[in-house]
Amino acid sequence: MKQKGKGKEVGVGITAKKEKDFSEWYTQVVQKAELADYTSVSGCIVFRPRSYAIWEKIRTWFDIELKKLGVKNAYFPLFIPKHLLEKEQEHIEGFTPEVAWVTQAGETKLNEWLAIRPTSETVMYDSYKKWINSYRDLPLKLNQWCNIVRWEFKNPIPFIRTREFLWQEGHTAFADKKDAEIEVMDIIKLYKRVYEELYAVPAFIGKKSQKEKFAGAEYTTSAETFLPNGKAVQAATSHFLGQNFSKTFEINYLDKKEQKKYVYQNSWGMSTRTLGIMIMMHGDNKGLVIPPNVASLHAMIVPIIFEKTKVKTINAAKRLHKQLQGEEYCVDIDLREGYSSGWKFNEWEMKGVPIRIEIGPKDIQNKQAVLVRRDTGEKIFVKLEQIKKKIPKLLKEIQQNLFDKAKKFIKENTKKASNWLEFTTAIREKKLIYGQWCGATKCEEEIKEKTGVKVLNIPFKYVKPKGKCVNCNNKASVMAYFAKSY
Amino acid sequence: MKQKGKGKEVGVGITAKKEKDFSEWYTQVVQKAELADYTSVSGCIVFRPRSYAIWEKIRTWFDIELKKLGVKNAYFPLFIPKHLLEKEQEHIEGFTPEVAWVTQAGETKLNEWLAIRPTSETVMYDSYKKWINSYRDLPLKLNQWCNIVRWEFKNPIPFIRTREFLWQEGHTAFADKKDAEIEVMDIIKLYKRVYEELYAVPAFIGKKSQKEKFAGAEYTTSAETFLPNGKAVQAATSHFLGQNFSKTFEINYLDKKEQKKYVYQNSWGMSTRTLGIMIMMHGDNKGLVIPPNVASLHAMIVPIIFEKTKVKTINAAKRLHKQLQGEEYCVDIDLREGYSSGWKFNEWEMKGVPIRIEIGPKDIQNKQAVLVRRDTGEKIFVKLEQIKKKIPKLLKEIQQNLFDKAKKFIKENTKKASNWLEFTTAIREKKLIYGQWCGATKCEEEIKEKTGVKVLNIPFKYVKPKGKCVNCNNKASVMAYFAKSY
């Protein structure tokens, strides 16, 4: 979008096609819509204001919901001493290959290496141990919004897979196992709502397989979705840790009868990966499409300027802009000189603004303006005095339409598989597979090796599978979602 | 505050005296009021919910003000490659001794070491270079809320000096020098407002000396204050960087006449150190005192329970609690069993809640409750139906009183010094010194070496000094603030 030197209308559009070269298309949208930029640290991006503002919307919404659940925000150290990170054996094995280590400060070599947090269980539970002594100290429910580092060696993809990302991580401790497990579900349902109500992205929630669960958890639940390029992606997980960590970290308390008990724990997180998912799901060949519920700017007024009627048009546009202030939605006006109206249309489309409001001399005559939907391109002629009321309705429609479209896409691209032929055919066709499975880790590993496909999750609602596992021909025990996945 | 095992009323109060052993007093307040806790990483603390909530209040307020100035939030990488950090020579010399270095990721030694950001000029300006090409791209005004690491080898003090802390850092670029310099002042005045209007801490703003300015800046302005232990502290600075960085980082653009120009830049930051300042300034021997404007909880209802009237009292307290919902302030009720009313009084005093509302059987008879001010201990009997309106007034009074008290303290402890004898006497008496100074760095270094005292800043409003420099006997050129400082 940068104008080099003069206000020349240099090529600013997206040149790649989403359906042809998804990866190039995505890279262009991310950069040209000014969502992110690459940096001189390989695998780390800048979250530019246009993406960061969306993340702030998510944070605000989620914080309100967390407050209702009695969760409070806190902040724990970035650094985790090596001995602490290594305390829970299963956990450390999951993270060791990706840990960034601080080994030196100033001119001094550190006695003990410090990990940059790949997740904060260990550093937090070291404190929980101190804070939890009596049943009166429970439940303890903390959340933090922070940066996380996982030194992936795979090809980085902005938002989807970067070495540093932002997330929230909740860490809770309970006296009762049941209460902990209820919260695991409450949270994964909240994540589903973030996807669906804010990002307009349908999510399917369920239990992870033993192989894919979080290292150190008893079980993991996840919210997943399926993208237009035929890949699934997970961006939120809610783990029941059981007493794995509490026994390792000695997080215990005296109950009412003065018996020593270990707490039950959960941890749950959702990351800026959700931003990438939103972009991939809704974007089109014109660029970004921002669902109204996460947009900071909901409509952009673009006056259509002819030299003869310039002043009149600009004044009318300004009056309209003024009239639309102070509402729950945000409307801006593009009065920049040196760009044609058409160029501006393209720019705001590329940047994903949900509604464009065009107003030209003819419209002024007719006391109207034209509202153009970003999602469908539909032009709607609206009398000036009705625009104020029309906008929120239209925003609601756009939000719903984006969700419905995505839902339809996923539905049409889900294929049931009851045997290996159906399974592999579906893989070739880049489908999301709903297939019958034995549930064994060995079988899962085999499938992964043969096809690159993962078990995404097993829906909470138990459906008894008929017949055999798609791969190993043992008796199927569950219905699971499979797909290639980020 | 932890109840070990049963609800026994174990010693929870602050045992050190602020006026006798300030440092021990501070440590106790920070820990017992559950603001922060130490961690297994030396020099890093946990920001517990009670302190983090205050920081969130500051963030919310400041973000609104930044928006008015056209500043947008973004997020840049935590890591800065060595070559980038070292690009601006003066800058790197200021930070090298305190940089934490990542040298290894997983099993792989990194080809280039990565600094954990001690401040983000270099990593941000590497992007600014790409984004700024035309006068149309200016001004560029970004801010980020993030964590910062400076590996101090001095004794850590929670909030005041920790190896990791939280802050916001604004980085702006302008075409005109004048616009940049106006912003430097706008921001330092905003910081003064954060101190004064939110934290109720008087701040004096001015220009830093050449010696104490930010490494890489043309000049630095600061907001400073003076604390009850006789130490000054700086927690916010606004720097005019001039073209130092833009020339090093090649941040240039074509102006309207297509001439290549370098931008003028500012950077400015305020950190969680402000939390420590608030605690030190207002706290007393009962514990923390939170100014109402940054409190999340404004009043705590404590029913005074006697066995005979227990149910009646609890019901009345609950009714009152319900009546005080949905207001702009937040009121909670302490119905915990197993603690006496007196114990609860002490606890909420220690935790700094601005108002305690006592209600007992006699009060019920008189259709009243007792409002107790945290700042003065004053008890105010208020009819039940008037409490709702009384609270916001009282909160305003408390906020003002805290500010006035602090202002009075600083005024009474500021001493004018026009010669070395007056200067050293004031130092011995632990005063804030307003003294005449020659302005030379050599002289400043001498003063520091002889007394440990720093030049804090030189007030913006120029006051012509009469006579000689307090130290070197050369002609005084400015009036400056001096004190021992964190």
Tab-separated table of N, CA and C in Angstrom, chain B residues 231-364:
chain	number	residue	atom	x	y	z
B	231	LYS	N	14.165	9.496	48.729
B	231	LYS	CA	14.731	9.176	47.422
B	231	LYS	C	13.806	9.665	46.312
B	232	ALA	N	14.426	10.135	45.252
B	232	ALA	CA	13.646	10.494	44.072
B	232	ALA	C	13.544	9.273	43.176
B	233	VAL	N	12.596	9.338	42.243
B	233	VAL	CA	12.436	8.220	41.316
B	233	VAL	C	11.833	8.723	40.012
B	234	GLN	N	12.306	8.152	38.937
B	234	GLN	CA	11.820	8.502	37.601
B	234	GLN	C	11.083	7.304	37.042
B	235	ALA	N	9.893	7.552	36.515
B	235	ALA	CA	9.170	6.400	35.956
B	235	ALA	C	8.597	6.673	34.595
B	236	ALA	N	8.900	7.810	34.027
B	236	ALA	CA	8.384	8.082	32.686
B	236	ALA	C	9.314	9.079	32.017
B	237	THR	N	9.621	8.795	30.763
B	237	THR	CA	10.480	9.706	30.007
B	237	THR	C	9.936	9.854	28.596
B	238	SER	N	10.166	11.026	28.042
B	238	SER	CA	9.754	11.321	26.674
B	238	SER	C	10.971	11.933	25.979
B	239	HIS	N	11.448	11.243	24.946
B	239	HIS	CA	12.712	11.636	24.311
B	239	HIS	C	12.509	12.249	22.935
B	240	PHE	N	13.232	13.302	22.671
B	240	PHE	CA	13.349	13.803	21.314
B	240	PHE	C	14.618	13.199	20.729
B	241	LEU	N	14.433	12.327	19.738
B	241	LEU	CA	15.594	11.619	19.177
B	241	LEU	C	16.237	12.397	18.031
B	242	GLY	N	15.563	13.459	17.612
B	242	GLY	CA	16.086	14.227	16.481
B	242	GLY	C	16.207	13.324	15.265
B	243	GLN	N	17.338	13.401	14.590
B	243	GLN	CA	17.540	12.554	13.414
B	243	GLN	C	18.638	11.512	13.667
B	244	ASN	N	18.960	11.316	14.955
B	244	ASN	CA	20.020	10.355	15.277
B	244	ASN	C	19.733	8.977	14.711
B	245	PHE	N	18.543	8.493	14.998
B	245	PHE	CA	18.207	7.154	14.527
B	245	PHE	C	17.832	7.168	13.051
B	246	SER	N	17.135	8.199	12.615
B	246	SER	CA	16.682	8.184	11.212
B	246	SER	C	17.876	8.183	10.267
B	247	LYS	N	18.955	8.847	10.662
B	247	LYS	CA	20.139	8.823	9.800
B	247	LYS	C	20.849	7.470	9.863
B	248	THR	N	20.898	6.894	11.033
B	248	THR	CA	21.532	5.580	11.153
B	248	THR	C	20.715	4.500	10.449
B	249	PHE	N	19.404	4.587	10.604
B	249	PHE	CA	18.539	3.543	10.048
B	249	PHE	C	17.998	3.888	8.666
B	250	GLU	N	18.441	5.011	8.130
B	250	GLU	CA	17.995	5.442	6.789
B	250	GLU	C	16.471	5.534	6.700
B	251	ILE	N	15.885	6.190	7.694
B	251	ILE	CA	14.434	6.416	7.633
B	251	ILE	C	14.216	7.758	6.950
B	252	ASN	N	14.039	7.696	5.647
B	252	ASN	CA	13.849	8.939	4.918
B	252	ASN	C	12.667	8.825	3.963
B	253	TYR	N	12.287	9.966	3.419
B	253	TYR	CA	11.089	10.018	2.590
B	253	TYR	C	11.248	11.127	1.564
B	254	LEU	N	10.418	11.074	0.530
B	254	LEU	CA	10.415	12.169	-0.438
B	254	LEU	C	9.342	13.162	-0.026
B	255	ASP	N	9.722	14.411	0.105
B	255	ASP	CA	8.722	15.413	0.474
B	255	ASP	C	7.940	15.844	-0.763
B	256	LYS	N	7.071	16.827	-0.603
B	256	LYS	CA	6.198	17.220	-1.726
B	256	LYS	C	6.981	17.653	-2.954
B	257	LYS	N	8.171	18.167	-2.710
B	257	LYS	CA	9.015	18.596	-3.836
B	257	LYS	C	9.955	17.479	-4.306
B	258	GLU	N	9.667	16.256	-3.818
B	258	GLU	CA	10.490	15.094	-4.165
B	258	GLU	C	11.936	15.201	-3.693
B	259	GLN	N	12.126	15.946	-2.616
B	259	GLN	CA	13.448	15.997	-1.990
B	259	GLN	C	13.524	14.903	-0.930
B	260	LYS	N	14.663	14.246	-0.828
B	260	LYS	CA	14.861	13.235	0.211
B	260	LYS	C	15.094	13.921	1.562
B	261	LYS	N	14.320	13.534	2.552
B	261	LYS	CA	14.457	14.113	3.887
B	261	LYS	C	14.509	12.999	4.938
B	262	TYR	N	15.193	13.271	6.029
B	262	TYR	CA	15.172	12.333	7.154
B	262	TYR	C	14.080	12.742	8.143
B	263	VAL	N	13.448	11.753	8.743
B	263	VAL	CA	12.384	12.070	9.705
B	263	VAL	C	12.971	12.492	11.047
B	264	TYR	N	12.156	13.200	11.820
B	264	TYR	CA	12.459	13.487	13.220
B	264	TYR	C	11.674	12.491	14.067
B	265	GLN	N	12.314	12.004	15.098
B	265	GLN	CA	11.659	10.946	15.872
B	265	GLN	C	11.607	11.230	17.369
B	266	ASN	N	10.598	10.636	17.974
B	266	ASN	CA	10.479	10.634	19.434
B	266	ASN	C	10.328	9.202	19.913
B	267	SER	N	10.712	8.978	21.151
B	267	SER	CA	10.273	7.756	21.814
B	267	SER	C	9.967	8.106	23.258
B	268	TRP	N	9.030	7.376	23.837
B	268	TRP	CA	8.573	7.726	25.188
B	268	TRP	C	7.983	6.501	25.869
B	269	GLY	N	8.233	6.423	27.147
B	269	GLY	CA	7.803	5.223	27.861
B	269	GLY	C	7.473	5.462	29.326
B	270	MET	N	6.595	4.614	29.806
B	270	MET	CA	6.199	4.655	31.224
B	270	MET	C	6.033	3.214	31.663
B	271	SER	N	6.536	2.902	32.845
B	271	SER	CA	6.604	1.487	33.209
B	271	SER	C	5.846	1.165	34.488
B	272	THR	N	5.842	-0.125	34.808
B	272	THR	CA	5.216	-0.614	36.033
B	272	THR	C	5.941	-0.114	37.284
B	273	ARG	N	7.056	0.571	37.089
B	273	ARG	CA	7.700	1.248	38.206
B	273	ARG	C	6.720	2.210	38.890
B	274	THR	N	5.800	2.762	38.097
B	274	THR	CA	4.808	3.676	38.683
B	274	THR	C	4.022	3.008	39.810
B	275	LEU	N	3.841	1.692	39.721
B	275	LEU	CA	3.124	0.972	40.779
B	275	LEU	C	3.891	1.054	42.095
B	276	GLY	N	5.192	0.854	42.009
B	276	GLY	CA	6.025	0.930	43.207
B	276	GLY	C	5.986	2.322	43.814
B	277	ILE	N	5.986	3.314	42.957
B	277	ILE	CA	5.946	4.708	43.415
B	277	ILE	C	4.662	4.981	44.188
B	278	MET	N	3.556	4.498	43.628
B	278	MET	CA	2.260	4.669	44.291
B	278	MET	C	2.269	4.017	45.682
B	279	ILE	N	2.781	2.802	45.735
B	279	ILE	CA	2.805	2.077	47.012
B	279	ILE	C	3.653	2.836	48.026
B	280	MET	N	4.839	3.247	47.609
B	280	MET	CA	5.760	3.934	48.509
B	280	MET	C	5.205	5.271	48.973
B	281	MET	N	4.557	5.968	48.061
B	281	MET	CA	4.073	7.297	48.410
B	281	MET	C	2.936	7.241	49.411
B	282	HIS	N	1.935	6.409	49.165
B	282	HIS	CA	0.699	6.481	49.943
B	282	HIS	C	0.597	5.471	51.077
B	283	GLY	N	1.331	4.391	50.993
B	283	GLY	CA	1.200	3.342	51.994
B	283	GLY	C	1.506	3.852	53.396
B	284	ASP	N	0.938	3.171	54.400
B	284	ASP	CA	1.244	3.558	55.780
B	284	ASP	C	1.500	2.298	56.601
B	285	ASN	N	1.570	2.459	57.895
B	285	ASN	CA	1.947	1.313	58.724
B	285	ASN	C	0.855	0.243	58.817
B	286	LYS	N	-0.306	0.571	58.297
B	286	LYS	CA	-1.346	-0.459	58.212
B	286	LYS	C	-1.263	-1.217	56.886
B	287	GLY	N	-0.495	-0.678	55.962
B	287	GLY	CA	-0.341	-1.376	54.679
B	287	GLY	C	-0.538	-0.467	53.483
B	288	LEU	N	-1.119	-1.050	52.460
B	288	LEU	CA	-1.309	-0.372	51.182
B	288	LEU	C	-2.436	0.663	51.270
B	289	VAL	N	-2.284	1.757	50.510
B	289	VAL	CA	-3.393	2.695	50.313
B	289	VAL	C	-3.543	2.900	48.799
B	290	ILE	N	-4.658	2.450	48.248
B	290	ILE	CA	-4.862	2.587	46.794
B	290	ILE	C	-5.692	3.834	46.509
B	291	PRO	N	-5.165	4.745	45.695
B	291	PRO	CA	-5.979	5.906	45.320
B	291	PRO	C	-7.229	5.433	44.573
B	292	PRO	N	-8.395	5.983	44.890
B	292	PRO	CA	-9.647	5.510	44.292
B	292	PRO	C	-9.613	5.442	42.763
B	293	ASN	N	-8.920	6.382	42.131
B	293	ASN	CA	-8.939	6.396	40.656
B	293	ASN	C	-8.247	5.207	40.002
B	294	VAL	N	-7.445	4.472	40.742
B	294	VAL	CA	-6.838	3.262	40.162
B	294	VAL	C	-7.302	1.988	40.869
B	295	ALA	N	-8.252	2.140	41.796
B	295	ALA	CA	-8.749	0.965	42.527
B	295	ALA	C	-9.779	0.220	41.683
B	296	SER	N	-9.773	-1.102	41.778
B	296	SER	CA	-10.821	-1.896	41.122
B	296	SER	C	-11.960	-2.122	42.099
B	297	LEU	N	-11.592	-2.150	43.373
B	297	LEU	CA	-12.573	-2.340	44.437
B	297	LEU	C	-12.538	-1.075	45.280
B	298	HIS	N	-13.663	-0.397	45.376
B	298	HIS	CA	-13.660	0.911	46.044
B	298	HIS	C	-14.130	0.853	47.487
B	299	ALA	N	-14.981	-0.082	47.780
B	299	ALA	CA	-15.465	-0.171	49.157
B	299	ALA	C	-15.767	-1.620	49.503
B	300	MET	N	-15.501	-1.968	50.750
B	300	MET	CA	-15.771	-3.331	51.205
B	300	MET	C	-16.737	-3.262	52.385
B	301	ILE	N	-17.847	-3.955	52.243
B	301	ILE	CA	-18.814	-4.015	53.341
B	301	ILE	C	-18.413	-5.129	54.298
B	302	VAL	N	-18.258	-4.778	55.568
B	302	VAL	CA	-17.961	-5.784	56.585
B	302	VAL	C	-19.064	-5.742	57.639
B	303	PRO	N	-19.938	-6.744	57.649
B	303	PRO	CA	-20.973	-6.789	58.693
B	303	PRO	C	-20.342	-7.111	60.045
B	304	ILE	N	-20.847	-6.454	61.061
B	304	ILE	CA	-20.335	-6.724	62.416
B	304	ILE	C	-21.278	-7.726	63.078
B	305	ILE	N	-20.737	-8.903	63.249
B	305	ILE	CA	-21.578	-10.049	63.609
B	305	ILE	C	-21.552	-10.325	65.113
B	306	PHE	N	-22.762	-10.393	65.705
B	306	PHE	CA	-22.921	-10.981	67.032
B	306	PHE	C	-23.864	-12.155	66.846
B	307	GLU	N	-23.655	-13.196	67.602
B	307	GLU	CA	-24.394	-14.432	67.369
B	307	GLU	C	-25.908	-14.189	67.308
B	308	LYS	N	-26.387	-13.361	68.259
B	308	LYS	CA	-27.838	-13.154	68.394
B	308	LYS	C	-28.450	-12.471	67.176
B	309	THR	N	-27.698	-11.521	66.615
B	309	THR	CA	-28.255	-10.706	65.528
B	309	THR	C	-27.633	-11.053	64.175
B	310	LYS	N	-26.978	-12.206	64.132
B	310	LYS	CA	-26.201	-12.566	62.941
B	310	LYS	C	-27.010	-12.507	61.648
B	311	VAL	N	-28.129	-13.223	61.629
B	311	VAL	CA	-28.905	-13.329	60.392
B	311	VAL	C	-29.386	-11.963	59.938
B	312	LYS	N	-29.905	-11.210	60.901
B	312	LYS	CA	-30.439	-9.885	60.604
B	312	LYS	C	-29.343	-8.982	60.020
B	313	THR	N	-28.171	-9.034	60.642
B	313	THR	CA	-27.068	-8.177	60.202
B	313	THR	C	-26.597	-8.569	58.802
B	314	ILE	N	-26.438	-9.863	58.605
B	314	ILE	CA	-25.988	-10.320	57.291
B	314	ILE	C	-26.983	-9.928	56.214
B	315	ASN	N	-28.257	-10.061	56.519
B	315	ASN	CA	-29.276	-9.685	55.543
B	315	ASN	C	-29.229	-8.198	55.219
B	316	ALA	N	-29.052	-7.398	56.251
B	316	ALA	CA	-28.973	-5.946	56.039
B	316	ALA	C	-27.753	-5.610	55.188
B	317	ALA	N	-26.631	-6.272	55.487
B	317	ALA	CA	-25.401	-6.035	54.730
B	317	ALA	C	-25.594	-6.421	53.268
B	318	LYS	N	-26.262	-7.550	53.069
B	318	LYS	CA	-26.515	-8.012	51.701
B	318	LYS	C	-27.423	-7.041	50.947
B	319	ARG	N	-28.440	-6.542	51.670
B	319	ARG	CA	-29.340	-5.571	51.030
B	319	ARG	C	-28.560	-4.333	50.598
B	320	LEU	N	-27.708	-3.874	51.498
B	320	LEU	CA	-26.896	-2.694	51.197
B	320	LEU	C	-25.996	-2.964	49.983
B	321	HIS	N	-25.380	-4.142	49.986
B	321	HIS	CA	-24.499	-4.528	48.879
B	321	HIS	C	-25.261	-4.481	47.551
B	322	LYS	N	-26.447	-5.042	47.582
B	322	LYS	CA	-27.269	-5.078	46.368
B	322	LYS	C	-27.607	-3.666	45.906
B	323	GLN	N	-27.906	-2.840	46.884
B	323	GLN	CA	-28.293	-1.455	46.595
B	323	GLN	C	-27.142	-0.679	45.937
B	324	LEU	N	-25.917	-1.114	46.192
B	324	LEU	CA	-24.751	-0.370	45.691
B	324	LEU	C	-24.174	-0.973	44.410
B	325	GLN	N	-24.944	-1.863	43.787
B	325	GLN	CA	-24.477	-2.447	42.525
B	325	GLN	C	-24.805	-1.538	41.349
B	326	GLY	N	-24.110	-1.785	40.266
B	326	GLY	CA	-24.421	-1.091	39.014
B	326	GLY	C	-23.993	0.357	38.986
B	327	GLU	N	-23.196	0.755	39.961
B	327	GLU	CA	-22.671	2.127	39.980
B	327	GLU	C	-21.314	2.147	39.283
B	328	GLU	N	-20.763	3.336	39.164
B	328	GLU	CA	-19.448	3.439	38.527
B	328	GLU	C	-18.327	2.936	39.432
B	329	TYR	N	-18.616	2.876	40.701
B	329	TYR	CA	-17.640	2.335	41.632
B	329	TYR	C	-18.003	0.889	41.942
B	330	CYS	N	-17.072	0.171	42.545
B	330	CYS	CA	-17.296	-1.250	42.812
B	330	CYS	C	-17.249	-1.531	44.308
B	331	VAL	N	-18.309	-2.155	44.806
B	331	VAL	CA	-18.414	-2.473	46.235
B	331	VAL	C	-18.524	-3.981	46.395
B	332	ASP	N	-17.775	-4.524	47.324
B	332	ASP	CA	-17.851	-5.956	47.596
B	332	ASP	C	-18.281	-6.166	49.056
B	333	ILE	N	-18.554	-7.389	49.397
B	333	ILE	CA	-18.997	-7.687	50.768
B	333	ILE	C	-18.195	-8.872	51.291
B	334	ASP	N	-17.781	-8.783	52.536
B	334	ASP	CA	-16.966	-9.845	53.119
B	334	ASP	C	-17.816	-10.666	54.079
B	335	LEU	N	-18.286	-11.804	53.590
B	335	LEU	CA	-19.156	-12.654	54.404
B	335	LEU	C	-18.438	-13.915	54.879
B	336	ARG	N	-17.106	-13.916	54.782
B	336	ARG	CA	-16.381	-15.124	55.177
B	336	ARG	C	-16.639	-15.497	56.632
B	337	GLU	N	-16.785	-16.759	56.852
B	337	GLU	CA	-16.947	-17.267	58.214
B	337	GLU	C	-15.567	-17.486	58.827
B	338	GLY	N	-15.529	-17.470	60.148
B	338	GLY	CA	-14.283	-17.861	60.812
B	338	GLY	C	-13.299	-16.724	60.992
B	339	TYR	N	-13.678	-15.531	60.604
B	339	TYR	CA	-12.829	-14.364	60.861
B	339	TYR	C	-13.665	-13.344	61.621
B	340	SER	N	-13.052	-12.693	62.594
B	340	SER	CA	-13.761	-11.642	63.326
B	340	SER	C	-13.839	-10.395	62.454
B	341	SER	N	-14.777	-9.511	62.810
B	341	SER	CA	-14.895	-8.260	62.068
B	341	SER	C	-13.587	-7.478	62.141
B	342	GLY	N	-12.998	-7.455	63.314
B	342	GLY	CA	-11.757	-6.688	63.495
B	342	GLY	C	-10.651	-7.208	62.583
B	343	TRP	N	-10.583	-8.511	62.468
B	343	TRP	CA	-9.569	-9.108	61.596
B	343	TRP	C	-9.809	-8.683	60.155
B	344	LYS	N	-11.077	-8.677	59.778
B	344	LYS	CA	-11.418	-8.255	58.411
B	344	LYS	C	-11.084	-6.777	58.190
B	345	PHE	N	-11.368	-5.962	59.191
B	345	PHE	CA	-11.006	-4.539	59.080
B	345	PHE	C	-9.527	-4.409	58.728
B	346	ASN	N	-8.721	-5.108	59.519
B	346	ASN	CA	-7.265	-5.033	59.313
B	346	ASN	C	-6.872	-5.517	57.926
B	347	GLU	N	-7.502	-6.588	57.515
B	347	GLU	CA	-7.124	-7.139	56.222
B	347	GLU	C	-7.396	-6.165	55.084
B	348	TRP	N	-8.597	-5.587	55.088
B	348	TRP	CA	-8.934	-4.689	53.966
B	348	TRP	C	-8.193	-3.369	54.047
B	349	GLU	N	-7.850	-2.984	55.259
B	349	GLU	CA	-6.957	-1.825	55.389
B	349	GLU	C	-5.605	-2.150	54.788
B	350	MET	N	-5.088	-3.307	55.139
B	350	MET	CA	-3.777	-3.678	54.621
B	350	MET	C	-3.782	-3.767	53.108
B	351	LYS	N	-4.885	-4.185	52.556
B	351	LYS	CA	-4.977	-4.316	51.098
B	351	LYS	C	-5.348	-3.007	50.412
B	352	GLY	N	-5.568	-1.971	51.208
B	352	GLY	CA	-5.651	-0.630	50.643
B	352	GLY	C	-6.990	-0.198	50.082
B	353	VAL	N	-8.062	-0.950	50.368
B	353	VAL	CA	-9.380	-0.577	49.840
B	353	VAL	C	-9.768	0.807	50.378
B	354	PRO	N	-10.153	1.743	49.505
B	354	PRO	CA	-10.360	3.137	49.920
B	354	PRO	C	-11.402	3.346	51.027
B	355	ILE	N	-12.497	2.583	50.986
B	355	ILE	CA	-13.549	2.773	51.993
B	355	ILE	C	-13.959	1.427	52.584
B	356	ARG	N	-14.101	1.412	53.901
B	356	ARG	CA	-14.707	0.235	54.532
B	356	ARG	C	-16.104	0.639	54.991
B	357	ILE	N	-17.070	-0.219	54.772
B	357	ILE	CA	-18.430	0.069	55.224
B	357	ILE	C	-18.783	-0.928	56.322
B	358	GLU	N	-18.920	-0.415	57.535
B	358	GLU	CA	-19.269	-1.284	58.652
B	358	GLU	C	-20.774	-1.192	58.883
B	359	ILE	N	-21.370	-2.331	59.143
B	359	ILE	CA	-22.791	-2.314	59.509
B	359	ILE	C	-23.048	-3.369	60.581
B	360	GLY	N	-23.536	-2.898	61.731
B	360	GLY	CA	-23.805	-3.798	62.848
B	360	GLY	C	-25.222	-3.593	63.349
B	361	PRO	N	-25.618	-4.313	64.397
B	361	PRO	CA	-27.008	-4.238	64.883
B	361	PRO	C	-27.438	-2.814	65.255
B	362	LYS	N	-26.542	-2.063	65.875
B	362	LYS	CA	-26.908	-0.691	66.257
B	362	LYS	C	-27.153	0.179	65.040
B	363	ASP	N	-26.291	-0.034	64.034
B	363	ASP	CA	-26.440	0.741	62.802
B	363	ASP	C	-27.785	0.445	62.147
B	364	ILE	N	-28.154	-0.840	62.183
B	364	ILE	CA	-29.424	-1.226	61.565
B	364	ILE	C	-30.577	-0.503	62.251
